[in-house]
JSON list of C-alpha atoms in Angstrom, two decimals:
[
{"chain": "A", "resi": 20, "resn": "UNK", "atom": "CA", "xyz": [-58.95, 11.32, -72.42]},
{"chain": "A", "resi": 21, "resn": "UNK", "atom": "CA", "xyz": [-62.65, 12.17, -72.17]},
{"chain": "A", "resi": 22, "resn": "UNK", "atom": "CA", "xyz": [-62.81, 10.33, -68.68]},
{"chain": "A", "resi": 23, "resn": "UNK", "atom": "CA", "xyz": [-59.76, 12.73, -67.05]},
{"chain": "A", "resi": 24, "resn": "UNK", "atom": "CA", "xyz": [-57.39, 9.75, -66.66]},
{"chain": "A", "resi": 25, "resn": "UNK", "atom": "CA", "xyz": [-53.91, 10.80, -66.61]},
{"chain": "A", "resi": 26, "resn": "UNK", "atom": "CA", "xyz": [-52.29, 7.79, -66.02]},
{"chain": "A", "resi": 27, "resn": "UNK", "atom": "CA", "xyz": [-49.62, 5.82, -67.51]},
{"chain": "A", "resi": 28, "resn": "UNK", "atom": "CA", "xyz": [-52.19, 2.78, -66.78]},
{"chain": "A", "resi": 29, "resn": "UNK", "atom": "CA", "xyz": [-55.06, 4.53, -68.99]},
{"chain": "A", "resi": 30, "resn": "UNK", "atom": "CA", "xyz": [-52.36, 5.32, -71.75]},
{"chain": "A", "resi": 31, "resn": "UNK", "atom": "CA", "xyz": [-50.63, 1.80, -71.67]},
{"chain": "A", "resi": 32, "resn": "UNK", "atom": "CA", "xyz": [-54.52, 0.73, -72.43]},
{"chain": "A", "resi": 33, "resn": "UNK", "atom": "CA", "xyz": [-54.79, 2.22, -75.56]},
{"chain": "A", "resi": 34, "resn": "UNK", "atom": "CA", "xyz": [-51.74, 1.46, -77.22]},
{"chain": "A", "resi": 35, "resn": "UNK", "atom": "CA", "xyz": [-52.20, -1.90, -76.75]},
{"chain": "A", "resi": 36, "resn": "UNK", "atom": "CA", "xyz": [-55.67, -1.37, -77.56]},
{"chain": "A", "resi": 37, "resn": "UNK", "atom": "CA", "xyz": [-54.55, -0.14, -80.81]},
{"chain": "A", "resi": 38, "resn": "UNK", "atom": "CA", "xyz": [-52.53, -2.64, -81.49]},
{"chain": "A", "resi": 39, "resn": "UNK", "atom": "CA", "xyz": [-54.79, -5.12, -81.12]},
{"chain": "A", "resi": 40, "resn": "UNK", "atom": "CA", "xyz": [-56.90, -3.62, -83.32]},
{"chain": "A", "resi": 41, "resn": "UNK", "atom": "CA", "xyz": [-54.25, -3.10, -86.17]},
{"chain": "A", "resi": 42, "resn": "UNK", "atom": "CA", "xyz": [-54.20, -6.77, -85.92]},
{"chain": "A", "resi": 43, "resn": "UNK", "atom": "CA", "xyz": [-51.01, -7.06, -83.49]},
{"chain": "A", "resi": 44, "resn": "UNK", "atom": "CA", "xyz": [-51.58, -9.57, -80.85]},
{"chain": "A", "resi": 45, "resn": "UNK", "atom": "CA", "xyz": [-47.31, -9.66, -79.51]},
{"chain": "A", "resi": 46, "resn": "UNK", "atom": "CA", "xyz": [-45.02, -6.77, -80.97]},
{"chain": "A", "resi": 47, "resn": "UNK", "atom": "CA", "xyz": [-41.61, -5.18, -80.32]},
{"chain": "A", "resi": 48, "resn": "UNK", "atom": "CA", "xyz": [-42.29, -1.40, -78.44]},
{"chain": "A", "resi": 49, "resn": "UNK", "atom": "CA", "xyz": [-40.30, 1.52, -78.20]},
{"chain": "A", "resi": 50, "resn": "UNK", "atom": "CA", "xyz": [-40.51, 4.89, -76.23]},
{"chain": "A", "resi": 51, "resn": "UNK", "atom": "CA", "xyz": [-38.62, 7.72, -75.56]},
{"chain": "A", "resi": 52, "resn": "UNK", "atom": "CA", "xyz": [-38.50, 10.03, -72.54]},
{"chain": "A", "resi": 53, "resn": "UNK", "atom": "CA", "xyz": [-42.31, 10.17, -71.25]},
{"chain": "A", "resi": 54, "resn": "UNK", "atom": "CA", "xyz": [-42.91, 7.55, -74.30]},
{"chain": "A", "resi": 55, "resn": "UNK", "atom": "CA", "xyz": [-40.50, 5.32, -72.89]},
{"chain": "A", "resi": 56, "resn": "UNK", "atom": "CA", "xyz": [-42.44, 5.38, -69.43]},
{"chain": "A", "resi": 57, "resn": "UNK", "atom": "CA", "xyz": [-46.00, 4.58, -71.39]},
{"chain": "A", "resi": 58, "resn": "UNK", "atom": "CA", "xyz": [-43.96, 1.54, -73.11]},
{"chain": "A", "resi": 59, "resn": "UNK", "atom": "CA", "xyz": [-42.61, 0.24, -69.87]},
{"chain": "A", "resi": 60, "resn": "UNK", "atom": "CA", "xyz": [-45.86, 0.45, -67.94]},
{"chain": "A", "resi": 61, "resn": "UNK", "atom": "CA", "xyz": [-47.01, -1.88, -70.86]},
{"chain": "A", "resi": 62, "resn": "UNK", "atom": "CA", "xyz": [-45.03, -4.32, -71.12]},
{"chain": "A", "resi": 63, "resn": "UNK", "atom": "CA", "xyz": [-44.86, -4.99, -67.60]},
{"chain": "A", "resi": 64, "resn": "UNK", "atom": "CA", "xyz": [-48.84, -4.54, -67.27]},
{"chain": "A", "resi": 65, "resn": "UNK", "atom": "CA", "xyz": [-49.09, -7.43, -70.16]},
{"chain": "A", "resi": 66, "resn": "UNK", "atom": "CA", "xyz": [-45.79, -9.23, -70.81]},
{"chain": "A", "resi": 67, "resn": "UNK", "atom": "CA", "xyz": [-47.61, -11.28, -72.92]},
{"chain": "A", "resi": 68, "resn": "UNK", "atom": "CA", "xyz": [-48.24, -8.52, -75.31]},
{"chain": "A", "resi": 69, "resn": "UNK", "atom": "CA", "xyz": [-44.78, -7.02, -75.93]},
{"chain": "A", "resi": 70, "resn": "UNK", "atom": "CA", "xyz": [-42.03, -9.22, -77.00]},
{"chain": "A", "resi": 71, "resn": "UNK", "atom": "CA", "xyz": [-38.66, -6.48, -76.90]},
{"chain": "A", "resi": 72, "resn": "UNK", "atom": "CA", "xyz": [-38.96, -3.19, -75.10]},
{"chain": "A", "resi": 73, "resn": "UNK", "atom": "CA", "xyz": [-36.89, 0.06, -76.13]},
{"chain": "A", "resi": 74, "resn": "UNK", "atom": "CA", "xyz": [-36.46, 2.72, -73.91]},
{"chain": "A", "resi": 75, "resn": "UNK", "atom": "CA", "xyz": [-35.12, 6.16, -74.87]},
{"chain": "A", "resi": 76, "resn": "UNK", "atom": "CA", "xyz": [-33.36, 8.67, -72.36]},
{"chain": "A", "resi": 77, "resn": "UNK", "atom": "CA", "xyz": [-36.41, 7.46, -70.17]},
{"chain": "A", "resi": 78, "resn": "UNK", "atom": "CA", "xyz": [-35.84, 6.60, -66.33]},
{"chain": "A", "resi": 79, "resn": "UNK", "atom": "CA", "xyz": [-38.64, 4.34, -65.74]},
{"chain": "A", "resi": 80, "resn": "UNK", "atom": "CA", "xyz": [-39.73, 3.67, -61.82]},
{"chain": "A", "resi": 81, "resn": "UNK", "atom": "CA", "xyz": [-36.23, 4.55, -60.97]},
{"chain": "A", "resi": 82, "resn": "UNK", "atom": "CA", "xyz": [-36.77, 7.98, -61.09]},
{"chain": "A", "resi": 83, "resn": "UNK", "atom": "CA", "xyz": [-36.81, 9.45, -57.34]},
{"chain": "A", "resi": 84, "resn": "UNK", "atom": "CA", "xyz": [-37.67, 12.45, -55.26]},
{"chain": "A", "resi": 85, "resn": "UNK", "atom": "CA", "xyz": [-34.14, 13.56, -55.65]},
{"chain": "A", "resi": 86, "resn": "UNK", "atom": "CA", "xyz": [-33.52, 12.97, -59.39]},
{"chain": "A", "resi": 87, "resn": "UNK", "atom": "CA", "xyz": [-36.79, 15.80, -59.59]},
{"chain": "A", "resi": 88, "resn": "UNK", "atom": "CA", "xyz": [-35.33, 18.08, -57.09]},
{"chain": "A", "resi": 89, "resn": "UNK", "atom": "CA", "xyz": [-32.07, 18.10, -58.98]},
{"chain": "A", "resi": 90, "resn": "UNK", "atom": "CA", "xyz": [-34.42, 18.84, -62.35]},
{"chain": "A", "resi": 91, "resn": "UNK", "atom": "CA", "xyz": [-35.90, 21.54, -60.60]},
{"chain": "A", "resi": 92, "resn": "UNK", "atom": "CA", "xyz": [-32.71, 23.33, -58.92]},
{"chain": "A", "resi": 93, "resn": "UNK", "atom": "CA", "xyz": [-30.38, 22.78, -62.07]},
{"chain": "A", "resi": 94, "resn": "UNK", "atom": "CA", "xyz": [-33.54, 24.74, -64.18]},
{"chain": "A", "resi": 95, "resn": "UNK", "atom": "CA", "xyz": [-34.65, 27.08, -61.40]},
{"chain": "A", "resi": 96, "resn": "UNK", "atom": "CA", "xyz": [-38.38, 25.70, -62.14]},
{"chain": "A", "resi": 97, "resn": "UNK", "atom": "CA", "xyz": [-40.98, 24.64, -59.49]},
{"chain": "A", "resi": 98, "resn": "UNK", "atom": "CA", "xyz": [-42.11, 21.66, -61.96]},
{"chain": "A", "resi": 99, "resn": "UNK", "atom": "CA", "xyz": [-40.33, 19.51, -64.40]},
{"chain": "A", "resi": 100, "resn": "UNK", "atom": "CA", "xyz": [-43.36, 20.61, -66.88]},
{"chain": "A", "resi": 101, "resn": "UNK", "atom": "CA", "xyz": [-42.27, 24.26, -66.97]},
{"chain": "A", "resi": 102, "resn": "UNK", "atom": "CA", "xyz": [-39.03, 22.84, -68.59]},
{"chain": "A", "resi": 103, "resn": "UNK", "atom": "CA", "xyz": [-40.73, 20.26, -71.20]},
{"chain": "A", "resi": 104, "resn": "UNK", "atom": "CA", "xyz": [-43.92, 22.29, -71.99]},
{"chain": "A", "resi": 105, "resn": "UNK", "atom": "CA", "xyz": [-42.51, 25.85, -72.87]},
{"chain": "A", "resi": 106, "resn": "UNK", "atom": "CA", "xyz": [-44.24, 28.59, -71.70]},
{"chain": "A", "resi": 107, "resn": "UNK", "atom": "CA", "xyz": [-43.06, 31.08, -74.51]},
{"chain": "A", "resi": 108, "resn": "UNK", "atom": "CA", "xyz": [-40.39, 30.93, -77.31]},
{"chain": "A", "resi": 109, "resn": "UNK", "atom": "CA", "xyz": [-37.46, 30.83, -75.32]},
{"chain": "A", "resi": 110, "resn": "UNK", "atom": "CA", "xyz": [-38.57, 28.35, -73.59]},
{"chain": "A", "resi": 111, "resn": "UNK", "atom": "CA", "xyz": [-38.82, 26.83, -76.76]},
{"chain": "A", "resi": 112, "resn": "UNK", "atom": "CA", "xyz": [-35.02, 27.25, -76.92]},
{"chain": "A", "resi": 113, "resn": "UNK", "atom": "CA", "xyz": [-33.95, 25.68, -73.80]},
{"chain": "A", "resi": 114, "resn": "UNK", "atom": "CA", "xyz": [-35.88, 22.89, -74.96]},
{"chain": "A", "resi": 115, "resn": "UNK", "atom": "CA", "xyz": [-33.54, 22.41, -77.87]},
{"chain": "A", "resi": 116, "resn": "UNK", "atom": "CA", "xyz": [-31.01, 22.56, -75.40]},
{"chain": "A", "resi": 117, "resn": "UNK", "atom": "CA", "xyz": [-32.08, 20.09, -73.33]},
{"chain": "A", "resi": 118, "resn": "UNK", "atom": "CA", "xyz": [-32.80, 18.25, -76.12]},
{"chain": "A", "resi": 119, "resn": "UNK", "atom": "CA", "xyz": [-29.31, 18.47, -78.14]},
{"chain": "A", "resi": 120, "resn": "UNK", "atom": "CA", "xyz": [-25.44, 18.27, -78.09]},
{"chain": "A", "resi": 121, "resn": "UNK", "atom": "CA", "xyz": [-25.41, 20.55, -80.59]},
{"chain": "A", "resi": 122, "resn": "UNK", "atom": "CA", "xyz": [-28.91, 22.27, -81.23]},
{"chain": "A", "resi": 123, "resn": "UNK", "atom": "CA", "xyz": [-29.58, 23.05, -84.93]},
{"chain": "A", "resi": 124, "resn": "UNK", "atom": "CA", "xyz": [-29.79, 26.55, -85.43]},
{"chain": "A", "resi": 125, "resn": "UNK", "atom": "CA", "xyz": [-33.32, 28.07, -85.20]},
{"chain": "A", "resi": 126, "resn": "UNK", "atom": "CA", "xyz": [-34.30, 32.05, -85.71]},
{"chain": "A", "resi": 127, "resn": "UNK", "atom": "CA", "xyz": [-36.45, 33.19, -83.13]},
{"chain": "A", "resi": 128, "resn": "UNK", "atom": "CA", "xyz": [-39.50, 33.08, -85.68]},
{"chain": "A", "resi": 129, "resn": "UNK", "atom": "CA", "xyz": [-39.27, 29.17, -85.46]},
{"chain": "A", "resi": 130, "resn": "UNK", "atom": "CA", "xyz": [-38.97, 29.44, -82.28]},
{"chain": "A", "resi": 131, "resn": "UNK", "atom": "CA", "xyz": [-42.31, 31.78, -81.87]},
{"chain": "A", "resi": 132, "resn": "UNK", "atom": "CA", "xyz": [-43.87, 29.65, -84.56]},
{"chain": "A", "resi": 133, "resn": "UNK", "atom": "CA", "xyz": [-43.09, 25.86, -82.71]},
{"chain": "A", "resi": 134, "resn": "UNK", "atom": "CA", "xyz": [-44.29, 27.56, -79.58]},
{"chain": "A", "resi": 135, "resn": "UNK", "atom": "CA", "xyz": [-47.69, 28.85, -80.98]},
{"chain": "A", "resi": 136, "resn": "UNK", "atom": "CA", "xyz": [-48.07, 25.62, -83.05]},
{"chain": "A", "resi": 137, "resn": "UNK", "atom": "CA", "xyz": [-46.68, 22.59, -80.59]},
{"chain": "A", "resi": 138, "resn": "UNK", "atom": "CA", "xyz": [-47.09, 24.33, -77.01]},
{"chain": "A", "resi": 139, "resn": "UNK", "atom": "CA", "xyz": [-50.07, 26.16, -76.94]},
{"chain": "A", "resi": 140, "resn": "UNK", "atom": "CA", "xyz": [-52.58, 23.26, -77.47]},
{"chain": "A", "resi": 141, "resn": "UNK", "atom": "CA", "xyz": [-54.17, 21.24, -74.39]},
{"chain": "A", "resi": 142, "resn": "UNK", "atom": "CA", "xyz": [-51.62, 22.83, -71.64]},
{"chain": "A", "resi": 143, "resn": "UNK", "atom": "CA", "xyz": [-53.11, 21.83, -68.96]},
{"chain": "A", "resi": 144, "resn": "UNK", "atom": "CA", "xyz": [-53.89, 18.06, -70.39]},
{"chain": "A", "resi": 145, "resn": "UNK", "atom": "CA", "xyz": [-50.40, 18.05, -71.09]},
{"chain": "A", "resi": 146, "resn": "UNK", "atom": "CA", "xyz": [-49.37, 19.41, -67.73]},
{"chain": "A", "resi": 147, "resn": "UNK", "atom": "CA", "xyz": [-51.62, 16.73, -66.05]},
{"chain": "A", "resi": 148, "resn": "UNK", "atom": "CA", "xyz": [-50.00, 13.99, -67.49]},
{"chain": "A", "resi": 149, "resn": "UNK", "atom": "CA", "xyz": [-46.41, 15.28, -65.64]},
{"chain": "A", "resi": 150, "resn": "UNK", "atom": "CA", "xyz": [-48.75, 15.71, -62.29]},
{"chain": "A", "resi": 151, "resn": "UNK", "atom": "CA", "xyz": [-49.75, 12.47, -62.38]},
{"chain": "A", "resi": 152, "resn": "UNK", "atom": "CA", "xyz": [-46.20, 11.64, -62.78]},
{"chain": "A", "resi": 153, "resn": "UNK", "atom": "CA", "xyz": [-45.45, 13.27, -59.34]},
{"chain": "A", "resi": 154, "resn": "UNK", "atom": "CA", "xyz": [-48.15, 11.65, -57.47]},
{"chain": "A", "resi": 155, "resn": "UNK", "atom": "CA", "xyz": [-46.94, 8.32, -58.85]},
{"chain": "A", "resi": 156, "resn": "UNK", "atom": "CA", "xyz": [-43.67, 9.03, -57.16]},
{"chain": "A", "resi": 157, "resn": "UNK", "atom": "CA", "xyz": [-44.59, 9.77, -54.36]},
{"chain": "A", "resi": 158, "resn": "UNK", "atom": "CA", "xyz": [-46.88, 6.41, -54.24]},
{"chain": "A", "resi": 159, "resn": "UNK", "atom": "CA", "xyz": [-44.90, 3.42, -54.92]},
{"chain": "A", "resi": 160, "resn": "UNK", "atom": "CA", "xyz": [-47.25, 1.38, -54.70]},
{"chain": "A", "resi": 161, "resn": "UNK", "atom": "CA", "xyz": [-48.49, 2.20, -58.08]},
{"chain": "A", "resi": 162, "resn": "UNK", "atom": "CA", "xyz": [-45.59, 2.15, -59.58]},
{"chain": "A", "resi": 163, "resn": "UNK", "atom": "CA", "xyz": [-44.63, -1.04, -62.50]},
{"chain": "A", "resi": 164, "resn": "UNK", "atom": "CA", "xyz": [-43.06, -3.70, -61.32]},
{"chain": "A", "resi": 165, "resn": "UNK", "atom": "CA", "xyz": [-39.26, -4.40, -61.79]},
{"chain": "A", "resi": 166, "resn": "UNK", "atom": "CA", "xyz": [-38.93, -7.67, -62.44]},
{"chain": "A", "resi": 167, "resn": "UNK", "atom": "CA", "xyz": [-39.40, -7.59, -66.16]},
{"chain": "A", "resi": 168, "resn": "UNK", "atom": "CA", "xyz": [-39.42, -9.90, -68.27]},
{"chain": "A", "resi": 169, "resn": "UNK", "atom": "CA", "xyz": [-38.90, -9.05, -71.67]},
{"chain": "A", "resi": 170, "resn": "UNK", "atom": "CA", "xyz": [-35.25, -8.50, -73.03]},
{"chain": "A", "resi": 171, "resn": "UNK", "atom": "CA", "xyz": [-34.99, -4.32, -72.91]},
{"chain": "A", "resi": 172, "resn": "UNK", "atom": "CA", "xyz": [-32.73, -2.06, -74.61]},
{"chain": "A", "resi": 173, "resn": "UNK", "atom": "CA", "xyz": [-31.89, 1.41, -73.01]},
{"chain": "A", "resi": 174, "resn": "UNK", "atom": "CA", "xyz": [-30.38, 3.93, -75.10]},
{"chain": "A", "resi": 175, "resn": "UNK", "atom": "CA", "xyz": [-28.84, 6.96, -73.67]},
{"chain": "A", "resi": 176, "resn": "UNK", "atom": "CA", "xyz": [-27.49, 10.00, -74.55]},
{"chain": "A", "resi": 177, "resn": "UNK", "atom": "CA", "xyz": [-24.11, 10.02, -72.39]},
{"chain": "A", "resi": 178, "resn": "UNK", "atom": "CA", "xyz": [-24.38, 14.13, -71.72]},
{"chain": "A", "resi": 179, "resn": "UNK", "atom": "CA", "xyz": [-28.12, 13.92, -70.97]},
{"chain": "A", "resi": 180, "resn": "UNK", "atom": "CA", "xyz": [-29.37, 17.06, -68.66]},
{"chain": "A", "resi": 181, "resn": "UNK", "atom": "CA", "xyz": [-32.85, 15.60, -67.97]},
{"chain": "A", "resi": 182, "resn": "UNK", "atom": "CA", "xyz": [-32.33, 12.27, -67.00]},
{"chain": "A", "resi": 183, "resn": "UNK", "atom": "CA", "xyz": [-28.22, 12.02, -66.36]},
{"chain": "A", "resi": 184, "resn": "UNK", "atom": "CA", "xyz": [-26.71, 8.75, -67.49]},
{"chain": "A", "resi": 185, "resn": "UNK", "atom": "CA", "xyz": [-26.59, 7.38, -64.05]},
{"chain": "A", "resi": 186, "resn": "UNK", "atom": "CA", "xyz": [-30.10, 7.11, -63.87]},
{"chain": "A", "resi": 187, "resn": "UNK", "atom": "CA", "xyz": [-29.84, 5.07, -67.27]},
{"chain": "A", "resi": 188, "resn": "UNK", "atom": "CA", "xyz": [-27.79, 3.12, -65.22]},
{"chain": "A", "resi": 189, "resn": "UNK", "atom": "CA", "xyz": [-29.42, 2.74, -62.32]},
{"chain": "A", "resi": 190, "resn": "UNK", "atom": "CA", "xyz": [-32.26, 1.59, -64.39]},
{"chain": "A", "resi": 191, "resn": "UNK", "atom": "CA", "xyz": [-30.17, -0.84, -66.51]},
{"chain": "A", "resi": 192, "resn": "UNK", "atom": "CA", "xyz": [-28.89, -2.45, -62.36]},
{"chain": "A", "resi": 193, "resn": "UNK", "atom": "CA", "xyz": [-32.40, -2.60, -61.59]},
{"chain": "A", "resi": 194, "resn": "UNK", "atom": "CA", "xyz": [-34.02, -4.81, -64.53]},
{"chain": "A", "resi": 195, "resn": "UNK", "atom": "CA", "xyz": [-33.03, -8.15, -64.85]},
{"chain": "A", "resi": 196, "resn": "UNK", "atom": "CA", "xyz": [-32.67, -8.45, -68.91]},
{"chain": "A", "resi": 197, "resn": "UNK", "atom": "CA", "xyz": [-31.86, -4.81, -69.51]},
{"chain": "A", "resi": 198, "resn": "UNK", "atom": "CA", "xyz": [-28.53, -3.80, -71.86]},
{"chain": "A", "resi": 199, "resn": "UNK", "atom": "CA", "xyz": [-27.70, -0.26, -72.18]},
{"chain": "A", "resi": 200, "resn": "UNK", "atom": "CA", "xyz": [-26.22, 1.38, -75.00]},
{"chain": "A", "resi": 201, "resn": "UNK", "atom": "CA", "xyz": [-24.79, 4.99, -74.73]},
{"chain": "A", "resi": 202, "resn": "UNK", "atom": "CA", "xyz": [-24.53, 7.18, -77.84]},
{"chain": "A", "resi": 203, "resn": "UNK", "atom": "CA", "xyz": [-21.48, 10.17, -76.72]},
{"chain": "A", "resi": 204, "resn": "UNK", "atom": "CA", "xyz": [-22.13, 13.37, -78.17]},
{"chain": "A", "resi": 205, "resn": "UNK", "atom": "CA", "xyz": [-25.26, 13.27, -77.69]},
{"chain": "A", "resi": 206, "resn": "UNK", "atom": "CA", "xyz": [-27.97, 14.52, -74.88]},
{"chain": "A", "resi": 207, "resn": "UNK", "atom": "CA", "xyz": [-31.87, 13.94, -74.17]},
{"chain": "A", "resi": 208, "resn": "UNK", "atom": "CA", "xyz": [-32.74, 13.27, -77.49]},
{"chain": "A", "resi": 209, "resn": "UNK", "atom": "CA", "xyz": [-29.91, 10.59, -79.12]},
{"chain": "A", "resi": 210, "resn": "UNK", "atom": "CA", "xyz": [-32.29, 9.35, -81.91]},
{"chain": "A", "resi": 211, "resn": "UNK", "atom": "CA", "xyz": [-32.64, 12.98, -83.37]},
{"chain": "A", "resi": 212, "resn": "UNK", "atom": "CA", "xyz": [-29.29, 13.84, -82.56]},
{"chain": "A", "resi": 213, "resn": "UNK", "atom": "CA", "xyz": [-27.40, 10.51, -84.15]},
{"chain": "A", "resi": 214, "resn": "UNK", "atom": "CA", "xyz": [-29.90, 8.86, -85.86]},
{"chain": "A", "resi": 215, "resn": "UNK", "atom": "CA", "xyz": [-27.51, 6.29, -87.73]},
{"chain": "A", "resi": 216, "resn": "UNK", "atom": "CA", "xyz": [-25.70, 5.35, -84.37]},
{"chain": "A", "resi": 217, "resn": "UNK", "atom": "CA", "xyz": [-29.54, 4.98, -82.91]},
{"chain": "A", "resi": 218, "resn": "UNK", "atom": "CA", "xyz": [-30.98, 3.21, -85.73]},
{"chain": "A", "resi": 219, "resn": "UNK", "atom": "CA", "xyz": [-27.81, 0.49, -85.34]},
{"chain": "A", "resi": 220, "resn": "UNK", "atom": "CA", "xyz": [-28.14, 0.21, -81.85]},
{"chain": "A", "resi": 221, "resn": "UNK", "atom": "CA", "xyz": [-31.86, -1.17, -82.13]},
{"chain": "A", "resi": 222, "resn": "UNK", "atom": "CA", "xyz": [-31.80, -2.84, -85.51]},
{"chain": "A", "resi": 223, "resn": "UNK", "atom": "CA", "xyz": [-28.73, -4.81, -84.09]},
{"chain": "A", "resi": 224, "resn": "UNK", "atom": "CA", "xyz": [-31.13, -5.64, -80.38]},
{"chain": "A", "resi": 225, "resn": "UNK", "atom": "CA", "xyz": [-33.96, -6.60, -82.48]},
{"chain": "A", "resi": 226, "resn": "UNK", "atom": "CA", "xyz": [-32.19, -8.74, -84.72]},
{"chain": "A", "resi": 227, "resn": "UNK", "atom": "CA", "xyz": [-30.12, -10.62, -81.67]}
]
């Protein structure tokens, strides 16, 4: 943003901002990963807003000191953003990795190209939304509240190196409405990965 604001507060704003500008005064939300973070933070900010909440491979205000210090020693990094905002074309490749069971096969000119086009643009916005992130942590003060409301969906991939199924499931103990549904096969990035299985999952929650 213009103003500097990293937060997940500032973000949650504007989507429901937008929203209520494209007419959408109550809605159905879903996020993945850092998305799914955004979403929760606004539906527990203004339960009145969202009526479902879907959250993707996304840990919520479970998410310790000790889930990021595994992050950091299984990817030898010193932050969580040199692993999600690639600093060259291989990074580019673990990302895919991280990202899939079984990554799609990509020539190291789509990987050069994704990295120039995707990863070289606002770096250290990008970077500052993941510090803010850290800060949060270690304040939980800030942090959403975990009594919420809305009936929530979490959807995990079972072999996910990011955020590891338990935390799915630690998150799915902590919320009082929560279901989760784990797709096998499948790592950070289940929707991409089994799209039919995904699309299921969440048609099925939304129409229950």
């Amino acid at each position: 943003s213009a103003s500097g604001d990293r937060s997940l507060f500032f973000q949650a704003e504007i989507v429901s901002s937008v929203a209520e500008h494209a007419g959408m005064p109550r809605f159905d939300l879903c996020g993945m990963s850092y998305g799914g973070l955004v979403a929760f933070t606004l539906a527990s900010r203004y339960p009145e807003r969202v009526r479902r909440l879907v959250m993707v491979d996304s840990p919520g205000p479970v998410y310790t000191e000790a889930d990021n210090q595994q992050i950091l020693s299984r990817y030898r990094v010193n932050s969580v953003a040199d692993v999600v905002i690639p600093k060259d074309p291989a990074g580019v490749r673990t990302l895919l990795e991280l990202a899939w069971e079984r990554p799609p096969p990509t020539p190291e000119f789509i990987l050069r190209e994704t990295w120039e086009r995707v990863f070289t643009d606002q770096v250290v916005e990008k970077r500052g939304l993941l510090d803010w992130l850290d800060v949060r942590r270690r304040q939980p003060g800030i942090n959403p509240d975990l009594s919420l409301e809305q009936r929530t969906l979490l959807v995990w991939g079972a072999n996910d190196p990011l955020f590891p199924l338990g935390v799915g499931e630690r998150l799915n103990a902590a919320l009082p409405n929560a279901s989760l549904f784990v797709i096998d096969k499948a790592r950070h990035a289940p929707n991409l990965e089994h799209p039919g299985r995904f699309n299921r999952a969440v048609s099925d929650f939304l129409r229950s």
